[in-house]
Amino acid sequence: MRWKTAISHVTDGKEIIRGYNLQDLIQKKSFVEVIFLVLKGELPNEMETRMMNALFTASIDHGIGVSSAMTARTVVSTGNSLHTALASGILAMGKLHGSAIEDAAKFFQENIYEPDIASLVKKLKDRKVRLPGFGHKILSADPRSQTLFTVAKETGFYGKHSELAVKVGEELNKISSKKLPLNVDGAMGAIMSDMGFDWQVAKGFFIIGRVPGLVAHIYEEMMSDNGLRRLTEEEAEYCGQEERKL
Amino acid sequence: MRWKTAISHVTDGKEIIRGYNLQDLIQKKSFVEVIFLVLKGELPNEMETRMMNALFTASIDHGIGVSSAMTARTVVSTGNSLHTALASGILAMGKLHGSAIEDAAKFFQENIYEPDIASLVKKLKDRKVRLPGFGHKILSADPRSQTLFTVAKETGFYGKHSELAVKVGEELNKISSKKLPLNVDGAMGAIMSDMGFDWQVAKGFFIIGRVPGLVAHIYEEMMSDNGLRRLTEEEAEYCGQEERKL
Amino acid sequence: MRWKTAISHVTDGKEIIRGYNLQDLIQKKSFVEVIFLVLKGELPNEMETRMMNALFTASIDHGIGVSSAMTARTVVSTGNSLHTALASGILAMGKLHGSAIEDAAKFFQENIYEPDIASLVKKLKDRKVRLPGFGHKILSADPRSQTLFTVAKETGFYGKHSELAVKVGEELNKISSKKLPLNVDGAMGAIMSDMGFDWQVAKGFFIIGRVPGLVAHIYEEMMSDNGLRRLTEEEAEYCGQEERKL
Amino acid sequence: MRWKTAISHVTDGKEIIRGYNLQDLIQKKSFVEVIFLVLKGELPNEMETRMMNALFTASIDHGIGVSSAMTARTVVSTGNSLHTALASGILAMGKLHGSAIEDAAKFFQENIYEPDIASLVKKLKDRKVRLPGFGHKILSADPRSQTLFTVAKETGFYGKHSELAVKVGEELNKISSKKLPLNVDGAMGAIMSDMGFDWQVAKGFFIIGRVPGLVAHIYEEMMSDNGLRRLTEEEAEYCGQEERKL
């Protein structure tokens, strides 16, 4: 099997990352600049660096209650090591948790040349397709998406995809009975599209941002005296077949 | 079951991270500063921020050949999504891949008040205990650990644990037949100890740094036309029981 | 959160599985009968038991070269415990490894009342849709599917879905330039459909059958002296940016 | 890298498992016999087959409340596929969930020639070492271990390790203030030792037995209308830093 990569090269104790010596990167560049480098192939400029910082920070944590934090803490509580617990937390990021960024980026990238947004939105609504990146459990406006757009405007990354996102939102809210604000996933998907990233790497942005939060949760759980996490008898209910003879 | 956390709080659409409003953090702080915040509970100063950047960057990637990259690429090649492939790559970080930072940090923290390093090192060598954080496959000096110590000296984090690491290395090389330099894991373990981090979170530093590299590998594999990764017939060898009748 | 189940109930040290006392099951029933019980809700008859045994046995292992075995062995070689290595092997079972059973079962269940198979097959071929459960890398007939159908005929589970599978194969091979035999995944998908199982649990059949094979591989790797599995320098190739100054 | 195995060989469409043609195994042997074959290298006799069936059945499920079931169901509820959810459930089997079989088998195998059990038990109790395989949350006798020993006596696998387990239990209960019965993990560890299995594969027995139970839980969750599993606001509590200005 051949294994080819353009990302990095380790040889004779020297390591090259996308053409740059790792030692130089350690001394002269920030972590986020080097993240951009491994993902894009080139170092970012100042505006790109600031925007990347904002995107990752927006993902860093979302409370103990989300499925990934709850899963990672359960798994470390059973006596696993940190890396095993972290992996399980990441596995909990299925289609319904952390994937809306990917779906939204895909939707914006695929419809960027669509001339008639109003018709598109109406057609999808008629087919009961849920538009990715819109809606919030409680709020009628999502402050995190507004903050991200503020940074995007300051850094020059409020571009065609972001405009499309806003336009889609306007059309959607004309015909929706419920207020459906552009949420943080939608804003992230639009902005990273405007930065030139492929939607297929979008979920990676969310996960890179969230991993430190999960590490913090795992460490907090390790230091606690909660013991093994499992359901109590009151939390579980049996609704099956009554006892019977074999 | 009670689930308590001091990390973050999401309520009525507002999110608090270690006391700070997430929206303010997005606008005013870098990702690495917020990583420090979730892990330590307080925002870092400039020196801490620079040191953290260097530690994460030192971990960002180490070639396609390491077990975690090879595993993550294999798993995405079988038609899995990015998060599943990433989790499998992290699972490959067992005791022999990425754990030396943890072992080294533990060793330095447990022996920080040890008065007689020479005897300790000799005793462990006699018992054939391998000292974590020392040794390199090819090199007699590890340039990455030297670079990290340069940054540590500039930022004020070349402290007691780093000195202990160097002292242990000196004693070890007096009695070892083979040159055993302090490697990058040993330097990271010493420096994060000097920054006040518990060894039990040490492996998290390595993983936070490496996740972007793994995401880059997974994305590169997704974009390639390698197809399903599995062994070729030539790579596998059967050494078992000859065919027999049932 | 409410957690309801009809599978089992543990209370006061007594455990009920689908209505039966676990102690009775241990003494009087075989493992495969109890697998059927947890999945279907009722104990199997003799014919069902024999068919289930054949299906699981057909999946038990497929050489060291498949992605799941290679991944599980790599992950245990890095110093992980058995359960972590096994989980990583299972993660390697993406859309291209072990999923054809599910796809085939779904296809047969969705088209069971299709009156005109020839047109359906032609239409899908024209659209370049690959029919799940057909084709083999080397062989023009798959002996494992023939063996499973032999058992299915003996046990009475060669029913409508199996007939559909054979019919689809006939039509497909009339218009395909390459011989495309019904493979083991196709046969398993058809037979479990004829046993009344939902295609959504189909992949579980494959995994239940394969887990013992993976455990054997992991144990063999643990007992070997292979050391850490990673690529050699010859196996990896760098095709990226030449070295450049920062 | 060389990949050698004695387990199986696939060549020219024929598959050999430990020397036997897979097609013959499918037709003539039960799943449990073939599990024994891949793990041990030889087919079992009738007594071995019955004992293996009892061991796997004893592990098949233990309610929705255990960490592995809860984790697998949470992960599938986030929109993951069956194999990803199953892997996460297996990851939840850390040192405190499913590992007591391994610990018990190791303890019995390492102390099988110990002449003075009473002193050994006392010494360990004085050092506050918890003996693996003893103790039950509620019960003063574990009915599952009694059932397994009944089968072991009938099949001839109540041997030296089982006797040691009973003897250790007697000595332990002479000096323990609390009743500590041999539990199901202890009985399984003793019996598989008496069958000649290495303690290092012991956890594999537990997992092989439990995987079908987890598949049933995952399928039940997929078919339910529970939606995304995460903590409710009432279940989560914030105990951190009060809100502060940046």
CSV table of N, CA, C and O in Angstrom, one decimal, chain D residues 165-228:
chain,number,residue,atom,x,y,z
D,165,ALA,N,-11.1,-19.9,43.9
D,165,ALA,CA,-12.0,-18.8,44.1
D,165,ALA,C,-12.9,-19.0,45.3
D,165,ALA,O,-13.1,-18.1,46.1
D,166,VAL,N,-13.4,-20.2,45.5
D,166,VAL,CA,-14.3,-20.5,46.6
D,166,VAL,C,-13.5,-20.4,47.9
D,166,VAL,O,-13.9,-19.8,48.9
D,167,LYS,N,-12.3,-20.9,47.9
D,167,LYS,CA,-11.4,-20.9,49.1
D,167,LYS,C,-11.1,-19.4,49.5
D,167,LYS,O,-11.2,-19.0,50.7
D,168,VAL,N,-10.7,-18.6,48.5
D,168,VAL,CA,-10.5,-17.2,48.8
D,168,VAL,C,-11.7,-16.5,49.4
D,168,VAL,O,-11.6,-15.8,50.3
D,169,GLY,N,-12.9,-16.9,48.8
D,169,GLY,CA,-14.1,-16.3,49.3
D,169,GLY,C,-14.3,-16.7,50.8
D,169,GLY,O,-14.7,-15.8,51.6
D,170,GLU,N,-14.1,-17.9,51.1
D,170,GLU,CA,-14.2,-18.3,52.5
D,170,GLU,C,-13.3,-17.6,53.5
D,170,GLU,O,-13.8,-17.1,54.5
D,171,GLU,N,-12.1,-17.5,53.1
D,171,GLU,CA,-11.1,-16.8,53.9
D,171,GLU,C,-11.5,-15.3,54.1
D,171,GLU,O,-11.4,-14.7,55.1
D,172,LEU,N,-11.9,-14.7,52.9
D,172,LEU,CA,-12.2,-13.3,52.9
D,172,LEU,C,-13.4,-13.0,53.8
D,172,LEU,O,-13.4,-12.0,54.6
D,173,ASN,N,-14.4,-13.9,53.8
D,173,ASN,CA,-15.6,-13.6,54.6
D,173,ASN,C,-15.4,-13.9,56.1
D,173,ASN,O,-16.2,-13.5,56.9
D,174,LYS,N,-14.3,-14.7,56.4
D,174,LYS,CA,-14.0,-14.8,57.8
D,174,LYS,C,-13.5,-13.5,58.4
D,174,LYS,O,-13.8,-13.2,59.6
D,175,ILE,N,-12.9,-12.7,57.6
D,175,ILE,CA,-12.3,-11.5,58.2
D,175,ILE,C,-12.9,-10.2,57.7
D,175,ILE,O,-12.6,-9.1,58.2
D,176,SER,N,-13.9,-10.3,56.8
D,176,SER,CA,-14.6,-9.1,56.3
D,176,SER,C,-15.8,-8.8,57.2
D,176,SER,O,-16.5,-9.7,57.5
D,177,SER,N,-16.0,-7.5,57.5
D,177,SER,CA,-17.2,-7.1,58.2
D,177,SER,C,-18.5,-7.2,57.4
D,177,SER,O,-19.6,-7.5,57.9
D,178,LYS,N,-18.3,-7.1,56.1
D,178,LYS,CA,-19.4,-7.1,55.1
D,178,LYS,C,-19.4,-8.4,54.4
D,178,LYS,O,-18.3,-8.9,54.1
D,179,LYS,N,-20.5,-9.0,54.1
D,179,LYS,CA,-20.6,-10.2,53.3
D,179,LYS,C,-20.1,-9.9,51.8
D,179,LYS,O,-20.6,-9.0,51.2
D,180,LEU,N,-19.1,-10.7,51.4
D,180,LEU,CA,-18.6,-10.4,50.0
D,180,LEU,C,-18.7,-11.7,49.2
D,180,LEU,O,-17.7,-12.5,49.2
D,181,PRO,N,-19.8,-12.0,48.5
D,181,PRO,CA,-20.0,-13.2,47.8
D,181,PRO,C,-19.1,-13.2,46.5
D,181,PRO,O,-18.8,-12.1,46.0
D,182,LEU,N,-18.7,-14.3,46.0
D,182,LEU,CA,-18.1,-14.4,44.7
D,182,LEU,C,-19.2,-14.0,43.7
D,182,LEU,O,-20.2,-14.6,43.6
D,183,ASN,N,-18.8,-13.0,42.9
D,183,ASN,CA,-19.8,-12.5,41.9
D,183,ASN,C,-19.6,-13.1,40.6
D,183,ASN,O,-18.8,-14.0,40.4
D,184,VAL,N,-20.5,-12.7,39.6
D,184,VAL,CA,-20.5,-13.4,38.3
D,184,VAL,C,-19.1,-13.2,37.6
D,184,VAL,O,-18.6,-14.1,36.9
D,185,ASP,N,-18.5,-12.0,37.8
D,185,ASP,CA,-17.2,-11.8,37.2
D,185,ASP,C,-16.1,-12.8,37.8
D,185,ASP,O,-15.3,-13.3,37.0
D,186,GLY,N,-16.2,-13.0,39.1
D,186,GLY,CA,-15.2,-13.9,39.7
D,186,GLY,C,-15.4,-15.3,39.2
D,186,GLY,O,-14.5,-16.0,38.9
D,187,ALA,N,-16.7,-15.7,39.1
D,187,ALA,CA,-17.0,-17.1,38.7
D,187,ALA,C,-16.5,-17.3,37.2
D,187,ALA,O,-15.9,-18.3,36.9
D,188,MET,N,-16.8,-16.3,36.4
D,188,MET,CA,-16.4,-16.4,35.0
D,188,MET,C,-14.8,-16.4,34.9
D,188,MET,O,-14.3,-17.2,34.1
D,189,GLY,N,-14.2,-15.6,35.6
D,189,GLY,CA,-12.7,-15.6,35.6
D,189,GLY,C,-12.1,-16.9,36.0
D,189,GLY,O,-11.1,-17.4,35.5
D,190,ALA,N,-12.7,-17.5,37.1
D,190,ALA,CA,-12.2,-18.8,37.6
D,190,ALA,C,-12.5,-19.9,36.5
D,190,ALA,O,-11.6,-20.7,36.2
D,191,ILE,N,-13.7,-20.0,36.0
D,191,ILE,CA,-14.1,-21.0,35.1
D,191,ILE,C,-13.3,-21.0,33.8
D,191,ILE,O,-12.8,-22.0,33.3
D,192,MET,N,-13.1,-19.8,33.2
D,192,MET,CA,-12.3,-19.7,32.0
D,192,MET,C,-10.8,-20.0,32.2
D,192,MET,O,-10.2,-20.6,31.3
D,193,SER,N,-10.4,-19.8,33.4
D,193,SER,CA,-9.0,-20.2,33.8
D,193,SER,C,-9.0,-21.8,33.8
D,193,SER,O,-8.1,-22.4,33.3
D,194,ASP,N,-10.0,-22.4,34.4
D,194,ASP,CA,-10.1,-23.8,34.4
D,194,ASP,C,-10.3,-24.4,33.0
D,194,ASP,O,-10.0,-25.6,32.8
D,195,MET,N,-10.7,-23.6,32.1
D,195,MET,CA,-10.8,-24.1,30.7
D,195,MET,C,-9.5,-23.9,29.9
D,195,MET,O,-9.4,-24.3,28.7
D,196,GLY,N,-8.5,-23.3,30.6
D,196,GLY,CA,-7.2,-23.1,30.0
D,196,GLY,C,-7.0,-21.8,29.2
D,196,GLY,O,-6.1,-21.7,28.4
D,197,PHE,N,-7.9,-20.9,29.4
D,197,PHE,CA,-7.7,-19.6,28.8
D,197,PHE,C,-6.8,-18.7,29.6
D,197,PHE,O,-6.9,-18.6,30.8
D,198,ASP,N,-6.0,-17.9,28.9
D,198,ASP,CA,-5.2,-16.9,29.5
D,198,ASP,C,-6.0,-15.7,30.0
D,198,ASP,O,-7.0,-15.3,29.3
D,199,TRP,N,-5.6,-15.2,31.1
D,199,TRP,CA,-6.4,-14.0,31.7
D,199,TRP,C,-6.4,-12.8,30.7
D,199,TRP,O,-7.3,-12.0,30.8
D,200,GLN,N,-5.4,-12.8,29.8
D,200,GLN,CA,-5.3,-11.6,29.0
D,200,GLN,C,-6.4,-11.6,27.9
D,200,GLN,O,-6.6,-10.5,27.2
D,201,VAL,N,-7.1,-12.7,27.7
D,201,VAL,CA,-8.2,-12.7,26.7
D,201,VAL,C,-9.5,-12.6,27.5
D,201,VAL,O,-10.6,-12.6,26.8
D,202,ALA,N,-9.5,-12.6,28.8
D,202,ALA,CA,-10.7,-12.7,29.6
D,202,ALA,C,-11.8,-11.7,29.3
D,202,ALA,O,-12.9,-11.9,29.2
D,203,LYS,N,-11.3,-10.4,29.2
D,203,LYS,CA,-12.3,-9.4,28.9
D,203,LYS,C,-13.0,-9.6,27.6
D,203,LYS,O,-14.1,-9.1,27.4
D,204,GLY,N,-12.3,-10.2,26.7
D,204,GLY,CA,-12.9,-10.5,25.4
D,204,GLY,C,-14.1,-11.4,25.5
D,204,GLY,O,-15.1,-11.3,24.8
D,205,PHE,N,-14.1,-12.3,26.5
D,205,PHE,CA,-15.3,-13.2,26.8
D,205,PHE,C,-16.5,-12.3,27.2
D,205,PHE,O,-17.6,-12.5,26.7
D,206,PHE,N,-16.2,-11.4,28.1
D,206,PHE,CA,-17.3,-10.5,28.5
D,206,PHE,C,-17.8,-9.7,27.3
D,206,PHE,O,-19.0,-9.6,27.1
D,207,ILE,N,-16.9,-9.2,26.5
D,207,ILE,CA,-17.4,-8.3,25.4
D,207,ILE,C,-18.1,-9.1,24.3
D,207,ILE,O,-19.1,-8.7,23.8
D,208,ILE,N,-17.6,-10.3,24.0
D,208,ILE,CA,-18.3,-11.1,23.0
D,208,ILE,C,-19.7,-11.4,23.4
D,208,ILE,O,-20.6,-11.3,22.7
D,209,GLY,N,-19.8,-11.7,24.7
D,209,GLY,CA,-21.2,-12.0,25.3
D,209,GLY,C,-22.1,-10.7,25.3
D,209,GLY,O,-23.3,-10.8,25.0
D,210,ARG,N,-21.5,-9.6,25.5
D,210,ARG,CA,-22.3,-8.4,25.7
D,210,ARG,C,-22.7,-7.6,24.4
D,210,ARG,O,-23.7,-6.9,24.3
D,211,VAL,N,-21.9,-7.8,23.4
D,211,VAL,CA,-22.1,-7.1,22.1
D,211,VAL,C,-23.6,-7.3,21.6
D,211,VAL,O,-24.2,-6.3,21.2
D,212,PRO,N,-24.1,-8.5,21.6
D,212,PRO,CA,-25.5,-8.6,21.1
D,212,PRO,C,-26.5,-7.8,21.9
D,212,PRO,O,-27.4,-7.3,21.4
D,213,GLY,N,-26.3,-7.8,23.3
D,213,GLY,CA,-27.1,-6.9,24.1
D,213,GLY,C,-27.0,-5.5,23.7
D,213,GLY,O,-28.1,-4.8,23.6
D,214,LEU,N,-25.8,-5.0,23.5
D,214,LEU,CA,-25.7,-3.6,23.1
D,214,LEU,C,-26.3,-3.4,21.7
D,214,LEU,O,-26.9,-2.3,21.5
D,215,VAL,N,-26.2,-4.3,20.8
D,215,VAL,CA,-26.9,-4.1,19.5
D,215,VAL,C,-28.4,-4.0,19.7
D,215,VAL,O,-29.0,-3.2,19.1
D,216,ALA,N,-28.9,-4.8,20.6
D,216,ALA,CA,-30.4,-4.7,20.8
D,216,ALA,C,-30.7,-3.4,21.4
D,216,ALA,O,-31.7,-2.8,21.0
D,217,HIS,N,-29.9,-2.8,22.3
D,217,HIS,CA,-30.2,-1.5,22.9
D,217,HIS,C,-30.1,-0.4,21.8
D,217,HIS,O,-30.9,0.5,21.8
D,218,ILE,N,-29.1,-0.5,21.0
D,218,ILE,CA,-28.9,0.5,19.9
D,218,ILE,C,-30.1,0.5,19.0
D,218,ILE,O,-30.7,1.5,18.6
D,219,TYR,N,-30.5,-0.7,18.6
D,219,TYR,CA,-31.6,-0.9,17.7
D,219,TYR,C,-32.9,-0.3,18.3
D,219,TYR,O,-33.7,0.4,17.7
D,220,GLU,N,-33.1,-0.7,19.6
D,220,GLU,CA,-34.3,-0.2,20.3
D,220,GLU,C,-34.3,1.4,20.3
D,220,GLU,O,-35.3,2.0,20.1
D,221,GLU,N,-33.1,1.9,20.6
D,221,GLU,CA,-33.0,3.4,20.6
D,221,GLU,C,-33.3,4.0,19.2
D,221,GLU,O,-34.0,5.0,19.1
D,222,MET,N,-32.8,3.4,18.2
D,222,MET,CA,-33.0,3.9,16.8
D,222,MET,C,-34.5,3.9,16.5
D,222,MET,O,-35.0,4.7,15.7
D,223,MET,N,-35.2,2.9,17.0
D,223,MET,CA,-36.6,2.7,16.7
D,223,MET,C,-37.5,3.6,17.6
D,223,MET,O,-38.7,3.7,17.3
D,224,SER,N,-36.9,4.2,18.6
D,224,SER,CA,-37.7,5.0,19.5
D,224,SER,C,-37.9,6.4,19.0
D,224,SER,O,-37.3,6.8,18.0
D,225,ASP,N,-38.7,7.2,19.7
D,225,ASP,CA,-38.8,8.6,19.3
D,225,ASP,C,-38.2,9.5,20.4
D,225,ASP,O,-38.7,10.6,20.7
D,226,ASN,N,-37.2,9.0,21.0
D,226,ASN,CA,-36.6,9.8,22.1
D,226,ASN,C,-35.9,11.1,21.7
D,226,ASN,O,-35.7,12.0,22.5
D,227,GLY,N,-35.5,11.1,20.4
D,227,GLY,CA,-34.7,12.3,20.0
D,227,GLY,C,-33.3,12.2,20.6
D,227,GLY,O,-32.9,11.2,21.2
D,228,LEU,N,-32.6,13.4,20.5
D,228,LEU,CA,-31.3,13.5,21.0
D,228,LEU,C,-31.2,13.4,22.5
D,228,LEU,O,-31.9,14.1,23.2
